[in-house]
Amino acid sequence: MAQSGGKKKVQPHIIEEWTGKIYTSLCITFLIVTIFSMVFFVASKGLSSFFVNGISFGEIFGGTQWKPDGEPALFGALPFIIGSFSTSILAALIAAPLGICAALFMVEIMPKYGKKYLQPVIELLAGIPSVVYGFVGLSVIVPFYRDIFPGQGLGIVAGATVLSIMILPTITSIATDALSALPPGLKEGSYALGATRWQTLYRTVLPTTMPALMTGVVLGMARAFGEALAVQMVIGNAPHIPTSLFESTSTLTSVITLSMGNTVMGSIQNNVLWTLALILMAMTFIFVFTVRWLERRAKR
Amino acid sequence: MKKSLMLVLTLILTFTLAACGQNNTAKNNTSGSNGGNSTGSELSGSILAVGSSALQPLVDQASQKFMDLNPKVSIQVQGGGSGTGLTQVSGGQADIGNSDVFAEEKLEAAEAGELVDHQVAVVAMATVINPDVNVDNLTKDQLVQIFTGKVTNWSEVGGNDQAIQIINRPSSSGTRATFEKYALGTKTEDLKGAIQEDSSGTVKKLVSETPGAIGYLALSYLDDSVKEVKYEGVEATVDNVANGTYPVWAYEHMYTKGEASEVVKAFLDFIASDEVQNADVVELGYIPASQMQVKRDVDGNITK
């Protein structure tokens, strides 16, 4: 048809259709290229400490000594891995009950006041820059812990406290969405059987929405794991496995931000920092896959 | 209409981003060719200076003045640490690499050999302690013992009975390298429980608030919130640094790769001129390189 009418004018909507197709494909191509080159870049830099500098996997993942300038140089990243995990898990432990209870309040108990006042305030927390959190942590939380606990206040607990406030909006808004999406029949059925509100929440609502709530917690943990600046300011950054929650320690991100600018590209020190970045990226992937898996379970 | 506008914008964005990679080399070429072509006195071109956050305020302020004097010159100043500065100038991405340490200390000998050193200022560091600690003077030995963890209580060095809390810099930091090299004379390890911060502001805040804290800061950061300690009985003053009696100081270097192009050379000359040395350098808390009565080479040898 189109071949026979060579002079026939192309319909405007066909042009629009193609414009849209080309535009979106260009954007998608650009996005895919960006993502893959990022992954490739971090991986190639991060793996070079194993393949170019010949450091063993065991030394980085199992070593407890971090002496990049020492004789001999030691690159044990275990203290940072432990630091990152303990801070983000502790932050999630603090923030999850708070966030889920806030969501229950906003959806089930007092939707009017919750939606009107509490939700905007909690969402506001997401907009505060992390340097502000770090400074507040350094000026308020650290002196507070220093006064009432042994140690200098800088450490895992200070980091986790700051992080728990930072990830509160993530957990709360995802929990709110999950609870609002619950079919009303479920609750009505529970009330009809004579259950009280608490019994309904505890026995019906929470178990049903659990996978979605966990998605929020995991996303919050992912954010806590990757947060650099605020943690770096309050955790103390000593490269050792701490024996107390109030002792100075490091996370993967704080080591990278402290040392990256001071090391020369291509040197062993710099390559090992990229390896730490690679570990962070791998963890992000694991968090994303966990969320996907939880979402699939929630849909079933 | 709107859609095509969006399309054009996206394409522009894509090409700008793609062009970014070649931007720096192109810039170097222009500044180089400008150097050859210019016949008059008016300078033009662009300069990219990267590195050392300790030197950044000075380069920043001087570049503003220089651009006011030479409107056709554009200077971009970025921080990022001494390592970044040295890497970028050595790789040719930046025209000037700012550093707190000699290039030989970070780069391979071959790479460092290509760089030309311009020492524009001197930064001196003082040992600082929490104002409540009752100590005025520390000897080199005492400092070494504190920073290696052999002395953990202030009473062992003549103070009150209080635990010592070290506020250190990360082991890769240029400030720490200077302090260890010239105040301690030895490298130290990161002690368990010691605190590491990279920004001078945070170090000052922590030293001023933490009971029993000890740290070290550039002279420009000193004020009443922290207490300055004499080193071997010598106070950290500009005069004592200049005449060589106070040893804890380092040059601030601005490296170029090979001979600088005309516009870069003019900028470096401007920073070395009395106009900047006697005004901005002093004002920002550095010590003018011209005032120094002693010289020091990369191995730490002092010559009068």
Coordinates of C-alpha atoms in Angstrom, one line a residue:
Chain A
M1 CA 0.0 0.0 0.0
A2 CA 2.6 2.5 1.1
Q3 CA 4.8 1.6 -1.9
S4 CA 2.2 2.2 -4.4
G5 CA 1.3 5.7 -3.1
G6 CA 4.8 7.1 -3.1
K7 CA 3.7 10.7 -3.0
K8 CA 1.1 10.0 -0.4
K9 CA 1.6 12.3 2.6
V10 CA 2.5 10.5 5.9
Q11 CA -0.1 10.9 8.5
P12 CA 0.9 13.2 11.4
H13 CA 0.1 10.7 14.0
I14 CA 2.4 8.2 12.4
I15 CA 5.2 10.8 12.6
E16 CA 4.4 11.4 16.2
E17 CA 4.4 7.7 16.8
W18 CA 7.9 7.4 15.4
T19 CA 9.2 10.5 17.1
G20 CA 8.1 9.1 20.4
K21 CA 9.6 5.7 19.6
I22 CA 13.0 7.2 18.6
Y23 CA 13.0 9.5 21.5
T24 CA 12.3 6.8 24.1
S25 CA 14.7 4.4 22.5
L26 CA 17.5 7.0 22.5
C27 CA 16.9 7.7 26.2
I28 CA 16.8 4.0 27.1
T29 CA 20.0 3.3 25.1
F30 CA 21.7 6.2 26.9
L31 CA 20.5 4.9 30.3
I32 CA 21.6 1.4 29.6
V33 CA 25.0 2.5 28.3
T34 CA 25.5 4.6 31.4
I35 CA 24.5 1.9 33.8
F36 CA 26.7 -0.7 32.2
S37 CA 29.7 1.6 31.9
M38 CA 29.4 2.5 35.6
V39 CA 29.3 -1.2 36.6
F40 CA 32.1 -2.0 34.2
F41 CA 34.2 1.0 35.4
V42 CA 33.9 0.2 39.1
A43 CA 34.4 -3.5 38.5
S44 CA 37.5 -3.0 36.4
K45 CA 39.1 -0.6 38.8
G46 CA 38.0 -2.7 41.8
L47 CA 39.2 -6.0 40.5
S48 CA 42.6 -4.6 39.5
S49 CA 43.9 -4.8 43.1
F50 CA 43.4 -8.6 42.8
F51 CA 44.7 -9.1 39.3
V52 CA 47.2 -6.3 38.8
N53 CA 48.5 -5.8 42.4
G54 CA 48.2 -9.4 43.3
I55 CA 46.4 -9.0 46.6
S56 CA 44.5 -12.1 47.6
F57 CA 40.8 -12.2 48.2
G58 CA 41.4 -13.6 51.6
E59 CA 43.6 -10.7 52.6
I60 CA 40.9 -8.1 51.8
F61 CA 37.8 -10.0 53.0
G62 CA 39.4 -11.7 56.0
G63 CA 42.2 -9.3 57.1
T64 CA 41.6 -7.3 60.2
Q65 CA 44.6 -5.0 59.7
W66 CA 44.3 -1.9 57.5
K67 CA 47.8 -0.3 57.0
P68 CA 47.9 1.0 53.4
D69 CA 51.1 2.9 54.1
G70 CA 52.7 0.3 56.3
E71 CA 55.7 -2.0 55.7
P72 CA 54.4 -4.4 54.6
A73 CA 51.2 -2.8 53.4
L74 CA 48.1 -4.6 54.7
F75 CA 44.7 -4.2 53.2
G76 CA 42.3 -6.0 55.5
A77 CA 38.8 -4.6 54.9
L78 CA 36.9 -6.8 57.4
P79 CA 36.6 -4.0 60.0
F80 CA 34.9 -1.8 57.5
I81 CA 32.6 -4.5 56.3
I82 CA 31.6 -5.3 59.9
G83 CA 31.3 -1.5 60.6
S84 CA 29.0 -1.0 57.6
F85 CA 26.8 -4.0 58.4
S86 CA 26.5 -3.3 62.1
T87 CA 25.6 0.4 61.6
S88 CA 23.0 -0.2 58.9
I89 CA 21.4 -3.2 60.7
L90 CA 21.2 -1.3 63.9
A91 CA 19.8 1.8 62.1
A92 CA 17.1 -0.5 60.6
L93 CA 16.3 -2.0 64.0
I94 CA 15.8 1.5 65.4
A95 CA 13.9 2.9 62.4
A96 CA 11.7 -0.1 61.5
P97 CA 9.4 -0.1 64.5
L98 CA 9.2 3.7 64.5
G99 CA 8.4 3.9 60.8
I100 CA 5.9 1.0 60.8
C101 CA 4.1 2.4 63.9
A102 CA 3.9 5.9 62.3
A103 CA 2.4 4.3 59.1
L104 CA -0.1 2.3 61.2
F105 CA -1.1 5.6 63.0
M106 CA -1.5 7.4 59.7
V107 CA -3.5 4.7 57.9
E108 CA -5.4 2.8 60.6
I109 CA -5.6 4.8 63.8
M110 CA -5.9 8.5 63.0
P111 CA -5.9 8.9 59.2
K112 CA -7.0 12.5 59.4
Y113 CA -4.3 13.9 61.7
G114 CA -1.7 11.5 60.4
K115 CA -2.1 12.3 56.8
K116 CA -2.5 16.0 57.4
Y117 CA 0.4 16.6 59.9
L118 CA 2.6 13.6 60.5
Q119 CA 3.2 12.5 56.9
P120 CA 4.4 15.9 55.6
V121 CA 6.8 16.1 58.6
I122 CA 8.2 12.7 58.1
E123 CA 8.6 13.3 54.3
L124 CA 10.4 16.5 55.2
L125 CA 13.2 14.4 56.8
A126 CA 14.0 13.0 53.4
G127 CA 14.8 16.4 52.0
I128 CA 17.4 17.4 54.6
P129 CA 20.9 17.2 53.2
S130 CA 23.1 14.5 54.8
V131 CA 25.8 17.0 55.8
V132 CA 23.2 18.6 58.1
Y133 CA 22.4 15.2 59.6
G134 CA 26.2 14.7 60.1
F135 CA 26.6 18.1 61.8
V136 CA 23.6 17.6 64.0
G137 CA 25.0 14.2 65.0
L138 CA 28.3 15.8 65.8
S139 CA 26.9 18.7 67.7
V140 CA 24.0 17.0 69.6
I141 CA 24.1 13.2 69.5
V142 CA 27.8 12.7 70.0
P143 CA 28.1 15.0 73.1
F144 CA 24.9 13.4 74.5
Y145 CA 26.4 9.9 74.2
R146 CA 29.7 11.1 75.5
D147 CA 28.1 12.4 78.7
I148 CA 26.0 9.3 79.6
F149 CA 28.1 6.4 78.2
P150 CA 31.7 5.5 78.5
G151 CA 33.9 6.4 75.5
Q152 CA 33.9 9.5 73.3
G153 CA 30.4 9.2 71.9
L154 CA 31.7 8.6 68.4
G155 CA 31.0 5.1 67.2
I156 CA 28.4 2.6 65.8
V157 CA 25.6 3.8 67.9
A158 CA 26.0 7.5 67.0
G159 CA 26.2 6.5 63.3
A160 CA 23.1 4.2 63.6
T161 CA 21.1 6.9 65.4
V162 CA 21.8 9.5 62.7
L163 CA 21.1 6.9 60.0
S164 CA 17.9 5.7 61.6
I165 CA 16.5 9.3 61.3
M166 CA 17.6 9.5 57.7
I167 CA 15.9 6.2 56.6
L168 CA 12.7 6.8 58.6
P169 CA 10.9 8.5 55.6
T170 CA 11.8 5.6 53.3
I171 CA 10.4 3.0 55.7
T172 CA 7.4 5.1 56.7
S173 CA 6.2 6.0 53.2
I174 CA 6.6 2.4 51.8
A175 CA 4.7 1.1 54.9
T176 CA 2.0 3.7 54.4
D177 CA 1.5 2.7 50.8
A178 CA 1.4 -1.0 51.7
L179 CA -1.2 -0.5 54.4
S180 CA -3.4 1.8 52.3
A181 CA -3.4 -0.8 49.5
L182 CA -4.9 -3.4 51.8
P183 CA -8.4 -4.5 50.7
P184 CA -10.9 -3.2 53.3
G185 CA -12.8 -6.5 53.4
L186 CA -10.0 -8.1 55.3
K187 CA -10.3 -5.8 58.3
E188 CA -14.1 -5.7 58.1
G189 CA -14.1 -9.5 58.3
S190 CA -11.8 -9.4 61.3
Y191 CA -14.0 -6.8 63.1
A192 CA -17.1 -8.9 62.2
L193 CA -15.6 -11.8 64.1
G194 CA -15.4 -9.6 67.2
A195 CA -11.7 -8.8 67.1
T196 CA -10.6 -5.5 68.7
R197 CA -8.6 -3.0 66.7
W198 CA -5.3 -4.1 68.2
Q199 CA -6.1 -7.7 67.5
T200 CA -7.0 -6.9 63.9
L201 CA -3.8 -4.9 63.4
Y202 CA -1.6 -7.5 65.0
R203 CA -3.1 -10.7 63.7
T204 CA -4.4 -9.6 60.3
V205 CA -3.0 -6.4 58.9
L206 CA 0.6 -6.7 59.9
P207 CA 1.1 -10.4 58.7
T208 CA -0.6 -9.6 55.4
T209 CA 1.5 -6.6 54.6
M210 CA 4.7 -8.1 56.1
P211 CA 6.6 -8.6 52.8
A212 CA 5.8 -5.0 51.7
L213 CA 6.9 -3.7 55.1
M214 CA 10.1 -5.7 54.8
T215 CA 10.7 -4.1 51.4
G216 CA 10.7 -0.7 53.1
V217 CA 13.1 -1.9 55.7
V218 CA 15.5 -3.4 53.2
L219 CA 15.4 -0.2 51.1
G220 CA 16.1 1.8 54.2
M221 CA 19.0 -0.5 55.0
A222 CA 20.3 0.0 51.4
R223 CA 20.3 3.7 51.9
A224 CA 22.0 3.4 55.3
F225 CA 24.6 1.1 53.8
G226 CA 25.5 3.6 51.1
E227 CA 25.3 6.8 53.1
A228 CA 28.8 8.4 53.4
L229 CA 29.0 11.9 54.7
A230 CA 26.8 11.8 57.8
V231 CA 28.3 8.6 59.0
Q232 CA 31.8 9.7 58.4
M233 CA 31.3 12.7 60.6
V234 CA 30.1 10.7 63.7
I235 CA 31.7 7.3 63.5
G236 CA 35.3 8.2 64.3
N237 CA 36.9 6.3 61.4
A238 CA 39.5 4.2 63.2
P239 CA 40.2 1.2 61.1
H240 CA 39.6 -1.4 63.8
I241 CA 36.8 -3.8 64.8
P242 CA 35.3 -2.2 67.8
T243 CA 34.7 -4.0 71.1
S244 CA 32.1 -1.5 72.2
L245 CA 29.2 0.3 70.4
F246 CA 30.8 3.6 71.6
E247 CA 34.2 3.0 70.2
S248 CA 35.5 4.7 67.0
T249 CA 35.2 2.5 63.9
S250 CA 34.9 2.8 60.2
T251 CA 32.4 1.9 57.4
L252 CA 33.2 1.1 53.8
T253 CA 31.9 4.5 52.7
S254 CA 33.8 6.5 55.3
V255 CA 37.1 4.9 54.4
I256 CA 36.5 5.7 50.7
T257 CA 35.5 9.3 51.3
L258 CA 38.4 9.9 53.7
S259 CA 41.2 8.5 51.5
M260 CA 40.1 8.7 47.9
G261 CA 41.2 12.3 47.3
N262 CA 44.6 11.7 49.0
T263 CA 45.6 8.7 47.0
V264 CA 47.0 8.7 43.4
M265 CA 45.0 7.0 40.7
G266 CA 46.4 3.6 39.8
S267 CA 48.4 3.1 43.0
I268 CA 47.7 0.1 45.2
Q269 CA 46.0 2.2 47.8
N270 CA 43.7 3.7 45.3
N271 CA 42.9 0.4 43.7
V272 CA 42.0 -1.1 47.1
L273 CA 39.6 1.8 47.7
W274 CA 37.9 0.9 44.4
T275 CA 37.6 -2.7 45.6
L276 CA 35.8 -1.4 48.6
A277 CA 33.5 0.5 46.2
L278 CA 33.0 -2.7 44.3
I279 CA 31.9 -4.4 47.6
L280 CA 29.4 -1.6 48.2
M281 CA 28.0 -2.0 44.7
A282 CA 27.7 -5.7 45.1
M283 CA 25.8 -5.1 48.4
T284 CA 23.5 -2.7 46.6
F285 CA 22.7 -5.4 44.0
I286 CA 22.0 -7.9 46.8
F287 CA 19.6 -5.4 48.5
V288 CA 17.9 -4.7 45.2
F289 CA 17.4 -8.4 44.5
T290 CA 16.1 -8.9 48.0
V291 CA 13.5 -6.2 47.4
R292 CA 12.5 -7.7 44.1
W293 CA 12.1 -11.1 45.8
L294 CA 10.0 -9.6 48.6
E295 CA 7.8 -7.8 46.1
R296 CA 7.2 -11.1 44.2
R297 CA 6.2 -12.8 47.4
A298 CA 3.9 -9.9 48.3
K299 CA 2.1 -10.2 44.9
R300 CA 1.4 -13.9 45.3
Chain B
M1 CA 6.1 21.4 19.4
K2 CA 6.9 20.4 23.0
K3 CA 8.0 17.0 22.0
S4 CA 10.5 18.1 19.5
L5 CA 11.8 20.7 21.9
M6 CA 12.4 17.9 24.5
L7 CA 14.1 15.8 21.8
V8 CA 16.5 18.6 20.8
L9 CA 17.3 19.3 24.5
T10 CA 18.0 15.6 25.1
L11 CA 20.3 15.5 22.1
I12 CA 22.1 18.6 23.2
L13 CA 22.6 17.1 26.7
T14 CA 23.8 13.9 25.3
F15 CA 26.4 15.5 23.1
T16 CA 27.6 17.9 25.8
L17 CA 28.1 14.9 28.1
A18 CA 29.9 13.0 25.4
A19 CA 32.1 16.0 24.6
C20 CA 33.0 16.4 28.3
G21 CA 35.6 13.7 28.0
Q22 CA 37.5 15.7 25.3
N23 CA 36.9 19.0 26.9
N24 CA 40.1 19.2 29.0
T25 CA 42.5 18.3 26.2
A26 CA 40.8 20.8 23.9
K27 CA 41.2 23.4 26.6
N28 CA 44.9 22.6 27.0
N29 CA 45.3 23.0 23.2
T30 CA 43.6 26.4 23.2
S31 CA 45.6 27.7 26.0
G32 CA 48.8 26.5 24.4
S33 CA 48.0 27.9 21.0
N34 CA 46.9 31.2 22.5
G35 CA 50.3 31.4 24.1
G36 CA 51.9 31.1 20.7
N37 CA 49.6 33.5 18.9
S38 CA 49.1 36.3 21.3
T39 CA 51.0 39.4 20.3
G40 CA 49.6 42.0 22.6
S41 CA 49.7 42.1 26.4
E42 CA 46.2 40.8 26.9
L43 CA 46.0 37.2 28.1
S44 CA 43.3 34.8 27.2
G45 CA 42.6 31.2 27.8
S46 CA 41.4 28.9 30.5
I47 CA 43.1 27.3 33.4
L48 CA 42.0 24.3 35.4
A49 CA 43.6 24.0 38.9
V50 CA 42.8 20.8 40.9
G51 CA 43.7 19.3 44.2
S52 CA 44.7 20.0 47.9
S53 CA 41.8 21.4 49.9
A54 CA 44.3 23.1 52.1
L55 CA 45.6 25.2 49.3
Q56 CA 42.2 25.7 47.6
P57 CA 41.1 28.9 49.4
L58 CA 44.3 30.7 48.3
V59 CA 44.1 29.6 44.7
D60 CA 40.4 30.4 44.7
Q61 CA 40.9 33.9 46.0
A62 CA 43.9 34.7 43.8
S63 CA 42.1 33.4 40.7
Q64 CA 39.2 35.8 41.3
K65 CA 41.7 38.7 41.4
F66 CA 43.5 37.4 38.4
M67 CA 40.3 37.1 36.4
D68 CA 39.4 40.7 37.3
L69 CA 42.7 41.9 36.0
N70 CA 42.5 39.7 32.8
P71 CA 38.8 39.4 31.8
K72 CA 39.5 37.0 29.0
V73 CA 41.1 34.4 31.2
S74 CA 38.9 31.9 33.0
I75 CA 40.2 29.9 35.9
Q76 CA 38.5 26.9 37.4
V77 CA 39.6 25.9 40.9
Q78 CA 38.6 22.5 42.2
G79 CA 39.5 20.7 45.5
G80 CA 39.8 17.0 45.8
G81 CA 43.0 16.3 47.7
S82 CA 46.7 16.2 46.9
G83 CA 46.5 12.8 45.3
T84 CA 43.8 13.9 42.8
G85 CA 45.7 17.1 42.0
L86 CA 48.9 15.2 41.3
T87 CA 47.1 12.5 39.3
Q88 CA 45.2 15.0 37.1
V89 CA 48.2 17.2 36.3
S90 CA 50.4 14.2 35.6
G91 CA 47.7 12.8 33.3
G92 CA 47.3 16.1 31.5
Q93 CA 43.6 16.6 32.6
A94 CA 44.5 19.7 34.7
D95 CA 46.8 22.6 34.0
I96 CA 47.8 23.0 37.6
G97 CA 47.9 20.3 40.3
N98 CA 47.8 21.6 43.9
S99 CA 49.5 19.5 46.5
D100 CA 50.5 19.6 50.2
V101 CA 53.3 17.1 49.6
F102 CA 56.2 16.8 47.1
A103 CA 55.2 14.9 44.0
E104 CA 58.0 12.4 44.6
E105 CA 56.2 11.3 47.8
K106 CA 53.1 10.2 45.9
L107 CA 54.0 9.6 42.3
E108 CA 56.4 7.2 40.5
A109 CA 59.8 8.8 40.0
A110 CA 59.3 9.0 36.2
E111 CA 56.0 10.7 36.5
A112 CA 57.2 13.1 39.2
G113 CA 60.2 14.0 37.0
E114 CA 57.9 15.5 34.4
L115 CA 56.3 17.9 36.8
V116 CA 57.6 21.4 37.6
D117 CA 57.2 22.5 41.2
H118 CA 56.0 26.0 42.1
Q119 CA 56.1 26.5 45.9
V120 CA 53.6 29.3 46.5
A121 CA 53.2 29.3 50.3
V122 CA 54.1 27.5 53.5
V123 CA 51.6 26.0 56.0
A124 CA 52.7 25.4 59.5
M125 CA 50.9 23.0 61.9
A126 CA 50.6 23.3 65.7
T127 CA 49.7 20.5 68.2
V128 CA 46.4 21.4 69.8
I129 CA 44.8 20.0 72.9
N130 CA 41.5 20.4 74.7
P131 CA 41.6 23.7 76.7
D132 CA 41.0 21.8 80.0
V133 CA 44.2 19.8 79.7
N134 CA 46.9 21.3 81.9
V135 CA 49.9 21.0 79.5
D136 CA 51.8 23.8 77.7
N137 CA 54.8 22.1 76.2
L138 CA 55.4 18.7 74.7
T139 CA 58.7 17.4 73.5
K140 CA 59.2 15.3 70.4
D141 CA 59.6 12.2 72.5
Q142 CA 56.4 12.8 74.4
L143 CA 54.5 13.4 71.2
V144 CA 55.9 10.2 69.7
Q145 CA 54.8 8.3 72.8
I146 CA 51.3 9.8 72.7
F147 CA 50.7 9.1 69.1
T148 CA 52.1 5.6 69.2
G149 CA 49.9 4.8 72.2
K150 CA 52.7 4.3 74.8
V151 CA 51.5 7.2 76.9
T152 CA 47.7 7.1 77.4
N153 CA 47.2 9.5 80.3
W154 CA 48.0 13.2 80.6
S155 CA 49.5 12.7 84.0
E156 CA 52.5 10.9 82.4
V157 CA 53.4 14.1 80.5
G158 CA 52.9 16.5 83.4
G159 CA 49.1 17.1 83.1
N160 CA 46.1 16.1 85.2
D161 CA 44.9 12.6 85.6
Q162 CA 42.9 12.2 82.4
A163 CA 42.9 9.8 79.5
I164 CA 44.4 11.0 76.2
Q165 CA 42.0 10.9 73.2
I166 CA 43.8 11.2 69.9
I167 CA 42.1 13.0 67.0
N168 CA 44.1 12.0 64.0
R169 CA 44.0 12.4 60.2
P170 CA 43.6 9.4 57.8
S171 CA 46.9 7.7 57.0
S172 CA 46.8 9.0 53.4
S173 CA 46.4 12.7 54.4
G174 CA 49.1 15.2 53.5
T175 CA 48.6 17.0 56.8
R176 CA 49.3 13.8 58.7
A177 CA 52.3 13.1 56.6
T178 CA 53.8 16.5 57.4
F179 CA 53.1 16.1 61.1
E180 CA 54.6 12.7 61.3
K181 CA 57.6 13.6 59.2
Y182 CA 58.6 16.8 60.9
A183 CA 57.1 16.7 64.4
L184 CA 57.3 13.0 65.2
G185 CA 60.0 11.9 62.8
T186 CA 58.4 8.5 62.4
K187 CA 55.3 7.0 60.9
T188 CA 52.6 6.0 63.3
E189 CA 49.9 3.3 63.2
D190 CA 46.2 3.9 63.6
L191 CA 45.5 3.1 67.2
K192 CA 42.4 1.3 68.3
G193 CA 39.9 3.9 69.6
A194 CA 41.7 6.9 68.0
I195 CA 39.4 9.1 66.0
Q196 CA 40.2 10.1 62.4
E197 CA 38.7 13.1 60.6
D198 CA 39.7 14.6 57.4
S199 CA 38.4 18.1 57.7
S200 CA 40.2 20.7 59.8
G201 CA 36.9 22.2 61.0
T202 CA 35.7 18.8 62.4
V203 CA 39.1 18.2 64.0
K204 CA 38.9 21.6 65.7
K205 CA 35.4 21.0 66.9
L206 CA 36.2 17.5 68.3
V207 CA 39.4 18.7 70.0
S208 CA 37.5 21.6 71.6
E209 CA 34.7 19.4 72.9
T210 CA 36.3 16.1 73.7
P211 CA 37.8 15.8 77.2
G212 CA 41.5 15.0 77.0
A213 CA 41.7 15.4 73.2
I214 CA 44.9 16.0 71.2
G215 CA 45.2 16.8 67.5
Y216 CA 47.0 19.0 65.1
L217 CA 45.8 21.9 63.0
A218 CA 47.2 24.4 60.5
L219 CA 47.9 27.8 62.0
S220 CA 45.0 29.4 60.1
Y221 CA 42.5 27.3 62.0
L222 CA 43.7 28.2 65.5
D223 CA 41.5 30.1 67.8
D224 CA 40.4 30.2 71.5
S225 CA 38.3 27.0 71.3
V226 CA 41.5 24.9 71.3
K227 CA 44.8 25.2 73.2
E228 CA 48.0 25.4 71.3
V229 CA 51.0 23.4 72.7
K230 CA 54.6 24.5 72.3
Y231 CA 56.9 22.0 70.5
E232 CA 60.2 21.4 72.3
G233 CA 59.6 24.8 74.0
V234 CA 59.1 26.6 70.7
E235 CA 55.8 28.3 69.9
A236 CA 54.3 27.9 66.5
T237 CA 54.5 31.5 65.2
V238 CA 55.1 32.9 61.7
D239 CA 58.5 34.2 62.8
N240 CA 59.6 30.9 64.3
V241 CA 58.6 29.0 61.2
A242 CA 60.3 31.6 58.9
N243 CA 63.7 31.5 60.7
G244 CA 63.6 27.7 61.0
T245 CA 63.3 27.2 64.7
Y246 CA 59.8 25.7 64.4
P247 CA 60.1 22.6 62.2
V248 CA 56.5 21.5 61.6
W249 CA 55.6 23.0 58.3
A250 CA 55.2 22.1 54.7
Y251 CA 55.3 23.8 51.3
E252 CA 52.1 24.2 49.3
H253 CA 53.0 23.2 45.8
M254 CA 51.4 24.1 42.5
Y255 CA 52.6 21.6 39.9
T256 CA 52.6 22.0 36.1
K257 CA 53.5 19.3 33.6
G258 CA 56.6 20.5 31.8
E259 CA 56.9 24.2 31.1
A260 CA 53.7 26.1 31.8
S261 CA 51.9 27.8 28.9
E262 CA 51.9 31.6 28.9
V263 CA 48.6 32.0 30.7
V264 CA 49.3 29.5 33.4
K265 CA 52.8 31.0 33.9
A266 CA 51.3 34.4 34.2
F267 CA 48.9 33.1 36.9
L268 CA 51.7 31.4 38.8
D269 CA 53.8 34.6 38.6
F270 CA 50.8 36.5 39.9
I271 CA 50.5 34.2 43.0
A272 CA 54.2 34.6 43.6
S273 CA 54.0 38.4 43.3
D274 CA 54.1 40.6 46.4
E275 CA 50.5 41.6 45.6
V276 CA 49.2 38.2 46.5
Q277 CA 52.0 37.0 48.8
N278 CA 51.8 40.0 51.2
A279 CA 48.0 40.2 51.1
D280 CA 45.9 37.1 50.4
V281 CA 48.5 34.6 51.6
V282 CA 48.9 36.3 55.0
E283 CA 45.2 37.1 55.2
L284 CA 44.3 33.4 54.7
G285 CA 46.7 32.2 57.4
Y286 CA 49.5 30.8 55.2
I287 CA 53.1 32.0 55.4
P288 CA 54.5 33.6 52.3
A289 CA 57.2 31.5 50.6
S290 CA 59.3 34.6 50.1
Q291 CA 59.6 35.1 53.8
M292 CA 61.2 31.8 54.5
Q293 CA 64.8 32.1 55.6
V294 CA 65.3 28.3 55.3
K295 CA 64.7 26.0 52.4
R296 CA 63.8 22.3 52.6
D297 CA 64.1 19.6 49.9
V298 CA 62.0 16.5 49.4
D299 CA 64.1 14.5 51.9
G300 CA 63.6 17.0 54.6
N301 CA 67.2 18.5 54.5
I302 CA 67.2 22.1 55.7
T303 CA 69.4 24.7 54.1
K304 CA 69.7 28.4 55.2

